[in-house]
Coordinates of C-alpha atoms in Angstrom, one line a residue:
M1 CA 113.5 26.9 54.0
G2 CA 113.4 30.7 54.0
K3 CA 115.4 32.9 56.4
E4 CA 112.2 34.2 58.1
S5 CA 111.0 30.6 58.8
Q6 CA 114.4 29.8 60.3
N7 CA 114.2 32.8 62.5
R8 CA 110.7 31.7 63.6
L9 CA 111.9 28.2 64.4
K10 CA 114.8 29.6 66.5
H11 CA 112.5 32.0 68.3
F12 CA 110.0 29.2 69.1
A13 CA 112.8 27.0 70.4
A14 CA 114.0 29.8 72.7
L15 CA 110.4 30.4 74.0
K16 CA 109.9 26.7 74.7
S17 CA 113.2 26.7 76.7
K18 CA 112.3 29.9 78.6
Y19 CA 108.8 28.6 79.5
Q20 CA 109.8 24.9 80.1
A21 CA 107.9 23.4 77.2
T22 CA 110.7 21.5 75.4
Q23 CA 108.8 18.2 75.8
Y24 CA 106.2 19.5 73.3
Q25 CA 107.2 17.9 70.0
D26 CA 105.6 20.1 67.4
S27 CA 108.1 22.8 66.4
S28 CA 106.2 24.3 63.6
P29 CA 105.8 28.1 63.7
M30 CA 102.1 27.5 63.0
S31 CA 101.8 25.6 66.3
L32 CA 99.2 26.8 68.8
L33 CA 101.9 26.7 71.5
Y34 CA 104.1 29.2 69.6
L35 CA 101.1 31.6 69.5
I36 CA 100.5 31.2 73.2
L37 CA 104.2 31.7 74.2
R38 CA 104.6 34.7 72.0
K39 CA 101.5 36.3 73.7
V40 CA 102.9 35.6 77.1
D41 CA 106.3 37.0 76.2
L42 CA 104.7 40.2 74.9
G43 CA 102.7 40.5 78.2
I44 CA 99.3 39.8 76.5
K45 CA 96.7 38.2 78.7
L46 CA 95.8 34.6 77.8
S47 CA 92.2 33.5 77.4
N48 CA 90.6 30.6 79.3
L49 CA 90.6 28.6 76.1
E50 CA 94.4 28.9 75.8
F51 CA 94.9 28.0 79.5
N52 CA 92.7 24.9 79.0
W53 CA 94.7 23.9 75.9
L54 CA 97.9 24.0 78.0
K55 CA 96.3 21.8 80.6
E56 CA 95.0 19.4 78.0
Y57 CA 98.6 18.8 76.8
E58 CA 99.8 18.5 80.3
L59 CA 102.3 21.4 80.0
V60 CA 102.3 21.9 83.8
E61 CA 105.7 23.4 84.1
T62 CA 104.9 25.8 81.3
L63 CA 101.8 26.9 83.2
K64 CA 103.9 27.5 86.3
A65 CA 106.5 29.5 84.3
I66 CA 103.8 31.6 82.7
K67 CA 102.2 32.4 86.1
Q68 CA 105.7 33.4 87.4
E69 CA 106.3 35.6 84.4
Q70 CA 102.9 37.3 84.8
Q71 CA 103.5 37.8 88.6
H72 CA 107.0 39.3 87.8
R73 CA 105.5 41.5 85.1
F74 CA 102.8 42.7 87.5
Q75 CA 105.4 43.4 90.2
E76 CA 107.6 45.3 87.8
F77 CA 104.6 47.3 86.7
G78 CA 103.9 48.2 90.3
N79 CA 107.5 49.1 90.9
L80 CA 107.5 51.4 87.9
E81 CA 104.4 53.1 89.1
F82 CA 105.7 53.4 92.7
D83 CA 109.0 54.8 91.4
F84 CA 107.2 57.3 89.3
S85 CA 105.1 58.5 92.3
K86 CA 108.3 58.9 94.3
L87 CA 110.0 60.9 91.6
Q88 CA 106.9 63.1 91.2
S89 CA 107.0 63.9 94.9
K90 CA 110.7 64.5 95.0
Y91 CA 110.7 66.8 92.0
K92 CA 107.4 68.7 92.8
A93 CA 105.4 67.3 89.9
T94 CA 102.5 65.7 91.7
K95 CA 99.9 68.0 90.2
H96 CA 100.6 66.4 86.8
D97 CA 98.0 63.7 87.1
V98 CA 98.6 61.3 84.2
S99 CA 99.6 57.7 83.6
W100 CA 103.3 57.0 83.8
Q101 CA 103.1 54.8 80.8
S102 CA 102.0 57.5 78.4
S103 CA 103.5 60.7 79.9
H104 CA 106.8 62.3 78.8
L105 CA 107.3 63.3 82.5
Y106 CA 108.6 59.9 83.6
F107 CA 111.5 60.1 81.2
I108 CA 112.4 63.7 82.3
L109 CA 112.3 62.8 85.9
L110 CA 114.6 59.8 85.3
K111 CA 117.0 62.2 83.6
L112 CA 117.0 64.5 86.6
E113 CA 117.4 61.6 89.0
S114 CA 120.4 60.3 87.0
G115 CA 122.1 63.7 86.9
N116 CA 121.7 64.1 83.1
L117 CA 121.1 67.5 81.6
V118 CA 117.6 68.3 80.5
T119 CA 117.2 69.6 77.0
D120 CA 115.5 72.8 75.8
S121 CA 112.5 70.7 74.6
D122 CA 112.3 69.2 78.1
V123 CA 112.1 72.7 79.6
K124 CA 109.5 73.8 77.1
W125 CA 107.4 70.7 77.9
L126 CA 107.6 71.3 81.7
R127 CA 106.6 75.0 81.2
A128 CA 103.7 74.0 78.9
N129 CA 102.4 71.7 81.5
G130 CA 102.6 74.2 84.3
L131 CA 105.4 72.4 86.2
D132 CA 107.3 75.5 87.2
E133 CA 108.7 74.1 90.4
T134 CA 109.9 71.0 88.6
N135 CA 111.5 73.2 85.9
Q136 CA 113.2 75.3 88.6
I137 CA 114.7 72.1 90.2
A138 CA 115.8 71.0 86.7
Q139 CA 117.6 74.2 86.2
E140 CA 119.3 73.8 89.5
I141 CA 120.3 70.2 88.6
N142 CA 121.7 71.5 85.3
R143 CA 123.8 74.0 87.2
F144 CA 124.9 71.5 89.7
T145 CA 126.0 69.1 86.9
Q146 CA 127.9 71.9 85.3
L147 CA 129.6 72.8 88.5
K148 CA 130.5 69.2 89.2
S149 CA 132.2 69.1 85.8
K150 CA 134.0 72.4 86.4
Y151 CA 135.2 71.5 89.8
K152 CA 136.2 67.9 89.1
A153 CA 133.4 66.3 91.2
T154 CA 131.6 64.2 88.6
Q155 CA 132.2 61.0 90.5
Y156 CA 129.7 62.2 93.2
Q157 CA 126.4 60.5 92.3
D158 CA 123.8 62.7 94.1
S159 CA 122.7 65.5 91.8
Y160 CA 119.8 66.8 93.8
P161 CA 120.0 70.6 94.7
E162 CA 119.8 69.9 98.4
S163 CA 123.1 68.1 98.3
K164 CA 125.8 69.5 100.5
L165 CA 128.2 69.3 97.5
Y166 CA 126.0 71.7 95.6
Q167 CA 126.2 74.3 98.4
I168 CA 130.0 73.9 98.5
L169 CA 130.4 74.2 94.7
K170 CA 128.2 77.3 94.7
K171 CA 130.5 78.9 97.3
L172 CA 133.5 78.0 95.2
E173 CA 131.8 79.6 92.1
L174 CA 131.3 82.8 94.1
A175 CA 134.9 82.7 95.3
E176 CA 133.7 82.4 98.9
R177 CA 135.7 80.6 101.5
L178 CA 134.9 77.1 102.6
N179 CA 134.9 76.5 106.4
N180 CA 136.8 73.6 107.9
S181 CA 133.7 71.4 108.0
E182 CA 133.1 71.8 104.3
Y183 CA 136.7 71.2 103.4
N184 CA 136.8 68.1 105.5
W185 CA 133.6 66.9 103.9
L186 CA 135.2 67.0 100.5
L187 CA 138.2 65.0 101.8
N188 CA 135.9 62.4 103.5
N189 CA 134.0 62.0 100.2
Q190 CA 137.2 61.4 98.2
L191 CA 136.6 64.6 96.2
L192 CA 140.3 65.4 96.4
E193 CA 140.6 67.3 93.1
T194 CA 137.7 69.6 94.2
A195 CA 139.6 70.1 97.5
E196 CA 142.8 70.9 95.7
I197 CA 140.9 73.5 93.5
F198 CA 139.7 75.2 96.8
K199 CA 143.3 75.2 98.2
H200 CA 144.5 76.8 95.0
H201 CA 141.8 79.5 95.2
E202 CA 142.8 80.1 98.8
S203 CA 146.5 80.7 97.9
V204 CA 145.4 83.1 95.2
E205 CA 143.1 84.9 97.6
E206 CA 145.8 85.1 100.3
A207 CA 148.2 86.7 97.8
K208 CA 145.5 89.2 96.8
F209 CA 144.7 90.0 100.5
A210 CA 148.5 90.7 101.0
E211 CA 148.5 93.0 98.0
L212 CA 145.4 94.9 99.2
R213 CA 146.9 95.3 102.7
D214 CA 150.0 96.9 101.1
K215 CA 148.0 99.0 98.7
Y216 CA 145.7 100.5 101.4
Q217 CA 148.3 100.6 104.2
A218 CA 146.5 98.1 106.4
N219 CA 149.5 95.9 107.2
P220 CA 149.4 96.8 111.0
H221 CA 146.3 94.6 111.3
S222 CA 147.2 91.3 112.9
D223 CA 144.5 89.0 111.5
L224 CA 145.7 87.8 108.1
S225 CA 143.0 85.1 107.6
L226 CA 140.7 85.4 104.6
S227 CA 137.8 85.4 107.1
S228 CA 138.9 88.7 108.5
P229 CA 136.4 91.6 107.9
L230 CA 139.4 93.6 106.7
Y231 CA 139.6 91.5 103.5
L232 CA 136.0 92.2 102.5
I233 CA 136.4 95.9 103.3
L234 CA 139.6 96.2 101.2
Q235 CA 137.9 94.3 98.3
N236 CA 135.0 96.9 98.5
L237 CA 137.6 99.7 98.3
D238 CA 139.3 98.1 95.3
I239 CA 136.1 97.8 93.3
E240 CA 135.5 101.5 94.0
N241 CA 132.6 101.0 96.5
N242 CA 132.1 103.6 99.2
L243 CA 132.5 102.2 102.7
S244 CA 129.5 102.1 105.0
D245 CA 129.5 103.7 108.4
S246 CA 129.8 100.3 110.1
E247 CA 132.9 99.5 108.0
I248 CA 134.5 102.8 108.9
N249 CA 133.7 102.3 112.6
W250 CA 135.4 98.8 112.4
L251 CA 138.5 100.3 110.8
E252 CA 138.6 103.0 113.5
Q253 CA 138.3 100.3 116.2
Q254 CA 141.3 98.5 114.6
G255 CA 143.4 101.7 114.5
L256 CA 143.6 101.7 110.7
S257 CA 143.4 105.5 110.3
E258 CA 145.6 105.5 107.2
T259 CA 143.2 103.1 105.5
I260 CA 140.3 105.3 106.4
A261 CA 142.1 108.4 105.0
I262 CA 142.8 106.6 101.7
A263 CA 139.2 105.4 101.5
Q264 CA 137.8 108.9 102.1
E265 CA 140.1 110.5 99.6
L266 CA 139.2 107.9 96.9
E267 CA 135.5 108.5 97.7
Q268 CA 135.9 112.2 97.4
T269 CA 137.9 111.9 94.2
R270 CA 135.1 109.8 92.6
D271 CA 132.5 112.2 93.9
F272 CA 134.5 115.1 92.4
A273 CA 134.7 113.4 89.0
A274 CA 130.9 112.7 89.1
L275 CA 130.1 116.3 90.0
K276 CA 132.4 117.7 87.3
A277 CA 130.5 115.6 84.8
K278 CA 127.2 116.6 86.2
Y279 CA 127.9 120.3 86.2
K280 CA 129.9 120.4 82.9
A281 CA 133.2 121.3 84.4
T282 CA 135.3 118.3 83.0
E283 CA 137.7 120.7 81.3
Y284 CA 139.0 121.6 84.7
Q285 CA 142.1 119.5 85.0
D286 CA 142.7 119.3 88.8
S287 CA 141.0 116.1 90.1
S288 CA 142.2 116.4 93.7
S289 CA 139.5 116.4 96.3
K290 CA 141.3 119.3 97.9
S291 CA 140.5 121.5 94.9
H292 CA 138.4 124.6 95.7
L293 CA 136.2 123.7 92.7
Y294 CA 135.2 120.5 94.6
K295 CA 134.0 122.6 97.5
I296 CA 132.0 124.8 95.2
L297 CA 130.3 121.9 93.4
K298 CA 129.4 120.3 96.8
R299 CA 127.7 123.6 97.7
I300 CA 125.8 123.6 94.4
E301 CA 124.8 120.0 95.0
L302 CA 123.4 120.9 98.3
S303 CA 121.5 123.8 96.6
N304 CA 123.4 126.4 98.6
Q305 CA 123.9 129.9 97.4
L306 CA 127.3 130.7 95.8
G307 CA 129.4 133.4 97.5
E308 CA 131.1 136.2 95.7
Q309 CA 134.5 134.4 96.1
D310 CA 133.1 131.2 94.5
I311 CA 131.7 133.2 91.6
N312 CA 135.0 135.0 91.0
F313 CA 136.8 131.6 91.1
L314 CA 134.5 130.2 88.4
K315 CA 134.6 133.3 86.2
K316 CA 138.5 133.3 86.2
R317 CA 138.4 129.7 85.0
K318 CA 135.7 130.5 82.4
L319 CA 133.3 128.1 84.1
T320 CA 130.3 130.4 83.4
E321 CA 128.0 127.4 82.7
V322 CA 128.6 126.2 86.2
I323 CA 127.5 129.6 87.6
E324 CA 124.3 129.5 85.5
T325 CA 123.5 126.0 86.6
A326 CA 124.2 126.9 90.3
N327 CA 122.0 130.0 90.1
E328 CA 119.1 128.1 88.4
K329 CA 119.4 125.3 91.0
Y330 CA 119.4 127.8 93.9
A331 CA 116.4 129.6 92.4
S332 CA 114.5 126.3 92.1
T333 CA 115.3 125.6 95.7
L334 CA 113.9 128.9 96.8
K335 CA 110.8 128.3 94.7
S336 CA 110.3 124.8 96.3
K337 CA 110.7 126.5 99.7
I338 CA 107.9 128.8 98.8
D339 CA 105.7 126.0 97.5
F340 CA 106.1 124.2 100.9
G341 CA 104.8 127.3 102.7
E342 CA 108.2 128.4 104.1
L343 CA 109.1 132.1 104.2
L344 CA 112.2 133.5 102.5
N345 CA 114.6 135.5 104.6
E346 CA 116.0 138.9 103.6
S347 CA 119.3 137.5 102.2
E348 CA 117.3 135.2 99.9
I349 CA 115.1 138.0 98.8
D350 CA 118.2 140.1 98.1
W351 CA 119.7 137.3 96.0
L352 CA 116.5 137.1 93.9
K353 CA 116.6 140.9 93.4
N354 CA 120.2 140.8 92.4
N355 CA 119.6 138.0 90.0
R356 CA 116.5 139.6 88.5
R357 CA 114.1 136.8 89.6
A358 CA 111.1 139.1 90.2
D359 CA 108.8 136.2 89.3
I360 CA 109.9 134.2 92.3
I361 CA 109.7 137.3 94.5
V362 CA 106.1 137.9 93.4
L363 CA 105.3 134.2 94.0
A364 CA 106.8 134.5 97.5
Q365 CA 104.8 137.6 98.3
Q366 CA 101.6 136.0 97.0
K367 CA 102.1 132.9 99.1
H368 CA 103.1 134.9 102.2
F369 CA 100.1 137.2 101.6
A370 CA 97.7 134.3 101.6
I371 CA 99.3 133.0 104.8
L372 CA 99.0 136.4 106.5
K373 CA 95.4 136.8 105.4
R374 CA 94.6 133.5 107.0
K375 CA 96.4 134.5 110.1
Y376 CA 94.7 137.8 110.4
G377 CA 91.2 136.5 109.6
L378 CA 91.1 138.2 106.2
I379 CA 90.9 135.1 104.0
Y380 CA 87.4 135.9 102.7
L381 CA 88.2 139.5 101.9
S382 CA 89.3 140.6 98.4
L383 CA 92.3 142.8 99.1
A384 CA 94.9 144.0 96.8
L385 CA 98.4 142.8 97.5
E386 CA 99.6 146.3 98.2
P387 CA 99.5 148.1 100.5
F388 CA 98.0 145.3 102.7
Y389 CA 100.9 142.9 102.3
T390 CA 103.3 145.6 103.4
I391 CA 101.0 146.4 106.3
M392 CA 100.9 142.8 107.5
V393 CA 104.6 142.3 107.0
K394 CA 105.3 145.3 109.2
L395 CA 102.9 144.0 111.9
E396 CA 104.7 140.6 111.7
K397 CA 108.0 142.4 112.2
K398 CA 106.5 144.5 115.0
E399 CA 107.2 147.7 113.0
R400 CA 104.8 150.7 113.5
L401 CA 102.7 151.7 110.6
D402 CA 103.0 155.2 109.1
P403 CA 99.8 157.3 109.1
K404 CA 99.1 156.7 105.4
L405 CA 98.9 152.9 106.0
V406 CA 96.8 153.4 109.0
L407 CA 94.4 155.5 106.9
Q408 CA 94.2 152.6 104.4
L409 CA 93.2 150.2 107.2
M410 CA 90.6 152.7 108.4
E411 CA 89.1 153.0 104.8
E412 CA 88.8 149.2 104.6
E413 CA 87.3 149.1 108.1
L414 CA 90.1 146.8 109.3
L415 CA 90.7 148.7 112.5
S416 CA 87.3 147.9 114.0
P417 CA 87.5 146.5 117.6
G418 CA 88.2 142.8 117.9
G419 CA 89.7 142.3 114.4
K420 CA 93.1 140.6 114.3
I421 CA 94.7 143.4 112.3
A422 CA 93.3 145.9 114.9
L423 CA 94.6 143.8 117.8
A424 CA 98.1 143.6 116.3
Y425 CA 98.2 147.3 115.4
S426 CA 96.9 148.3 118.8
R427 CA 99.5 146.1 120.5
L428 CA 102.3 147.7 118.5
E429 CA 101.1 151.2 119.4
A430 CA 100.7 150.3 123.1
E431 CA 104.3 148.9 123.2
F432 CA 105.6 152.0 121.4
Y433 CA 104.0 154.5 123.7
E434 CA 104.9 152.5 126.8
Q435 CA 108.5 152.4 125.7
E436 CA 108.4 156.1 124.9
F437 CA 107.2 156.8 128.4
H438 CA 110.0 154.8 129.9
R439 CA 112.5 156.4 127.6
T440 CA 111.4 160.1 127.9
G441 CA 109.4 160.1 131.1
H442 CA 106.6 161.9 129.2
K443 CA 103.6 161.0 131.3
W444 CA 100.9 161.8 128.7
D445 CA 102.1 158.6 126.9
I446 CA 100.6 156.7 129.8
P447 CA 96.9 157.2 129.0
T448 CA 97.7 156.8 125.3
A449 CA 99.5 153.5 125.8
S450 CA 96.7 152.3 128.2
S451 CA 94.1 153.1 125.6
Y452 CA 95.9 151.0 123.0
W453 CA 96.4 148.1 125.5
R454 CA 92.6 148.1 125.9
K455 CA 92.1 148.1 122.1
A456 CA 94.6 145.2 121.9
D457 CA 92.2 143.3 124.3
E458 CA 94.9 143.3 127.0
P459 CA 93.3 145.4 129.8
E460 CA 95.6 143.8 132.4
Q461 CA 98.5 145.5 130.7
A462 CA 96.7 148.8 131.0
L463 CA 96.1 148.3 134.7
K464 CA 99.7 147.4 135.2
L465 CA 100.8 150.6 133.4
T466 CA 98.4 152.9 135.2
D467 CA 99.1 151.5 138.7
L468 CA 100.7 154.8 139.8
D469 CA 100.8 157.1 142.8
L470 CA 98.8 160.0 141.2
S471 CA 99.8 162.3 144.0
Q472 CA 103.2 162.6 142.3
I473 CA 101.5 164.1 139.2
R474 CA 100.7 167.8 139.2
E475 CA 98.5 168.1 136.2
S476 CA 94.9 167.5 137.2
N477 CA 93.8 166.8 133.6
L478 CA 96.5 164.1 133.3
K479 CA 95.5 162.5 136.5
S480 CA 91.9 162.6 135.3
A481 CA 92.9 161.0 131.9
I482 CA 94.9 158.2 133.7
S483 CA 92.0 157.5 136.0
V484 CA 89.5 157.3 133.2
T485 CA 91.6 154.9 131.1
R486 CA 92.3 152.8 134.3
G487 CA 88.6 152.7 135.1
A488 CA 87.8 151.6 131.5
A489 CA 90.3 148.8 131.9
F490 CA 88.6 147.7 135.1
R491 CA 85.3 147.8 133.2
D492 CA 86.8 145.6 130.4
M493 CA 87.5 143.0 133.1
D494 CA 83.9 143.3 134.5
N495 CA 85.2 144.9 137.7
L496 CA 82.5 147.6 137.8
A497 CA 83.1 148.6 141.4
D498 CA 86.8 149.6 140.8
A499 CA 85.8 151.2 137.5
E500 CA 83.3 153.4 139.3
I501 CA 85.9 154.5 141.9
C502 CA 88.3 155.5 139.1
A503 CA 85.6 157.4 137.3
K504 CA 84.7 159.4 140.4
N505 CA 88.4 160.1 141.1
A506 CA 88.6 161.5 137.6
M507 CA 85.7 163.8 138.2
E508 CA 87.4 165.1 141.3
Y509 CA 90.6 165.7 139.4
Q510 CA 88.8 167.5 136.5
P511 CA 85.2 168.3 137.2
A512 CA 84.7 170.0 133.8
S513 CA 85.8 166.9 131.7
Y514 CA 83.1 164.8 130.1
Q515 CA 85.1 161.6 129.8
P516 CA 84.5 160.5 133.4
C517 CA 80.7 161.0 132.7
T518 CA 80.8 158.7 129.6
L519 CA 82.6 156.1 131.7
M520 CA 80.0 156.3 134.4
A521 CA 77.3 156.0 131.7
A522 CA 79.0 152.8 130.4
I523 CA 79.1 151.4 133.9
A524 CA 75.4 152.1 134.4
H525 CA 74.7 150.4 131.0
D526 CA 76.5 147.3 132.1
R527 CA 74.5 147.2 135.3
G528 CA 71.3 147.5 133.3
D529 CA 70.4 150.9 134.8
Y530 CA 69.5 152.7 131.6
A531 CA 68.0 155.7 133.3
K532 CA 71.2 156.4 135.1
R533 CA 73.1 155.9 131.9
D534 CA 71.0 158.6 130.3
Y535 CA 71.7 160.9 133.2
W536 CA 75.5 160.5 132.8
Y537 CA 75.2 161.1 129.1
E538 CA 73.3 164.3 129.8
Q539 CA 76.1 165.4 132.2
A540 CA 78.7 164.6 129.5
I541 CA 76.8 166.8 127.0
K542 CA 76.7 169.6 129.5
R543 CA 80.5 169.3 129.9
G544 CA 81.1 169.6 126.1
A545 CA 80.4 166.2 124.6
K546 CA 78.7 166.3 121.2
P547 CA 75.2 164.8 121.1
E548 CA 76.0 162.9 117.9
D549 CA 79.1 161.4 119.6
I550 CA 77.0 160.4 122.5
D551 CA 74.5 158.6 120.1
D552 CA 77.4 156.8 118.6
E553 CA 78.5 155.8 122.0
R554 CA 75.0 154.4 122.8
K555 CA 75.1 152.4 119.6
R556 CA 78.6 151.0 120.4
L557 CA 77.4 150.0 123.9
V558 CA 74.4 148.1 122.5
R559 CA 76.5 146.4 119.8
S560 CA 79.2 145.3 122.2
T561 CA 76.7 143.9 124.8
K562 CA 77.5 140.2 124.8
D563 CA 74.4 138.9 126.6
E564 CA 71.5 138.6 124.0
N565 CA 68.8 139.3 126.5
K566 CA 70.5 142.4 127.8
R567 CA 71.1 143.6 124.3
H568 CA 67.4 143.2 123.5
E569 CA 66.5 144.9 126.7
A570 CA 68.8 147.9 126.0
A571 CA 67.5 148.2 122.4
E572 CA 63.9 148.0 123.5
Y573 CA 64.5 150.8 126.1
L574 CA 66.0 153.1 123.4
L575 CA 63.1 152.5 121.0
K576 CA 60.5 153.3 123.7
K577 CA 62.5 156.5 124.5
D578 CA 62.7 157.7 120.9
S579 CA 61.8 155.2 118.2
Q580 CA 62.8 157.6 115.4
R581 CA 66.1 158.8 116.8
Y582 CA 67.1 155.2 117.8
S583 CA 65.6 153.3 114.9
W584 CA 68.9 151.5 114.4
A585 CA 68.1 149.6 117.6
K586 CA 65.3 147.6 115.7
S587 CA 68.0 145.5 114.1
Y588 CA 69.0 144.2 117.5
L589 CA 65.4 143.4 118.4
K590 CA 65.1 141.5 115.2
K591 CA 68.3 139.6 115.9
S592 CA 67.1 138.7 119.4
S593 CA 63.7 137.5 117.9
D594 CA 65.4 135.4 115.3
N595 CA 67.7 133.8 117.8
G596 CA 64.7 133.0 120.0
K597 CA 63.0 131.1 117.2

């Protein structure tokens, strides 16, 4: 008999014993019973024909054993499926919806559950199947397993990342202190070697803390525990970190002023070294934060201008490249200031001149010119930079304009009433003549100043200035001039009654003057009494006023009339009076007609 046949006989005998069929006499491997028992043992479902055969040969116990085996197999199958589902949930792999029998996932999850390390091929499989959360947990378990090995805790069975041991081992790895609860947990779980490692770390850290307290003169502090905030602060100092405001405040509260002084000196020394490297001054040997070079480099870093003393210091030490860098940085700062719409002061302009930076000066002027044009309502006018920039700068500084500049304004028609340039210029002139009057007592400055106050659109200032006891003034022509300008200011404020009183007073003071007559004409115009206006203009001409000046005055009155209907009425009156002489009035009729459409 061959070896294979012997093996079959032995196998058949074992199966008959297992499934309680020893009473069956036929032991041939070709027996139908051998086929049936082999199928059962392999978990293959029997047919009805096969079950009937067993019944026919009255193998009752065998049938029972087969049913028990099938039930056991079914139960085990269910257990495996249930365990797989639990592992899927635990390790965030539920979205991988495949049969546990054919998937590689079951094996990986069992490796994770047993605390075994996953391989690179396992990681690739998890990634390829989109199981990123599972992969992350696997990485954490790998790390946990490595930490258990490192810190002598391999006897602890749980390898899931949420384990308290994992949190403790991570703290040990980061050289963080364990609290009493964590230390006691290690002891209670018989992780004595791990606890001993912690204690050893503690003693090393305590020695290091003592060394740092000596090094940074912090021994007066009473709290020597590793949980003291001082330990963390001194560690920061030792790794050349700058202390935060809160840390410095804490040291101040503990009275550790020497520690603060050391920290600040170290910080400044590091800062000095960085600045020397940045501004190419490393050849300078002195590294003390008390060095004058450190102060200079700090000023450069803040984009401040170097003083003459600083420049001489750098020149003597042949640090000319530092000077060039500082000047370029300061020039860039001034340029940025201009770009942000800020104005340069005189010292900054002087610095640019001394350093031959005409390009930035021109840029500053152009930017400032644009700002001033906007301020004075000239944004839409095409004006050359000079002399108009100079003019507006003087107005800004409240400096009077010389006659040549005033002529330039007149040529560009920038002194017409109501314009912002005209208002600013008139205000400056009014203030000047008023100050001159108070300084010299020269009373003829009163009507001049009053006239400019009116042109500056500030008639109340003119009234305040001309509120005088004229009986104290001898010159009749001066009293008349003051009365006329005061009456004109009243008229500006629509107080025609007081304006008329002033005009009549002026006539009494100087009957031969035509100015009171033109004021009366203007008052009559405002009242809409155009015939009386013409009468007073005739009186003015009789007293020496030029007819062409009176015509200009008529035009000015019509133009300055704010009410559209009154302006139309005044223009219509003049055209009826003399359509050829007052043809210019047609434009006001047209404007009125256009506005009425």
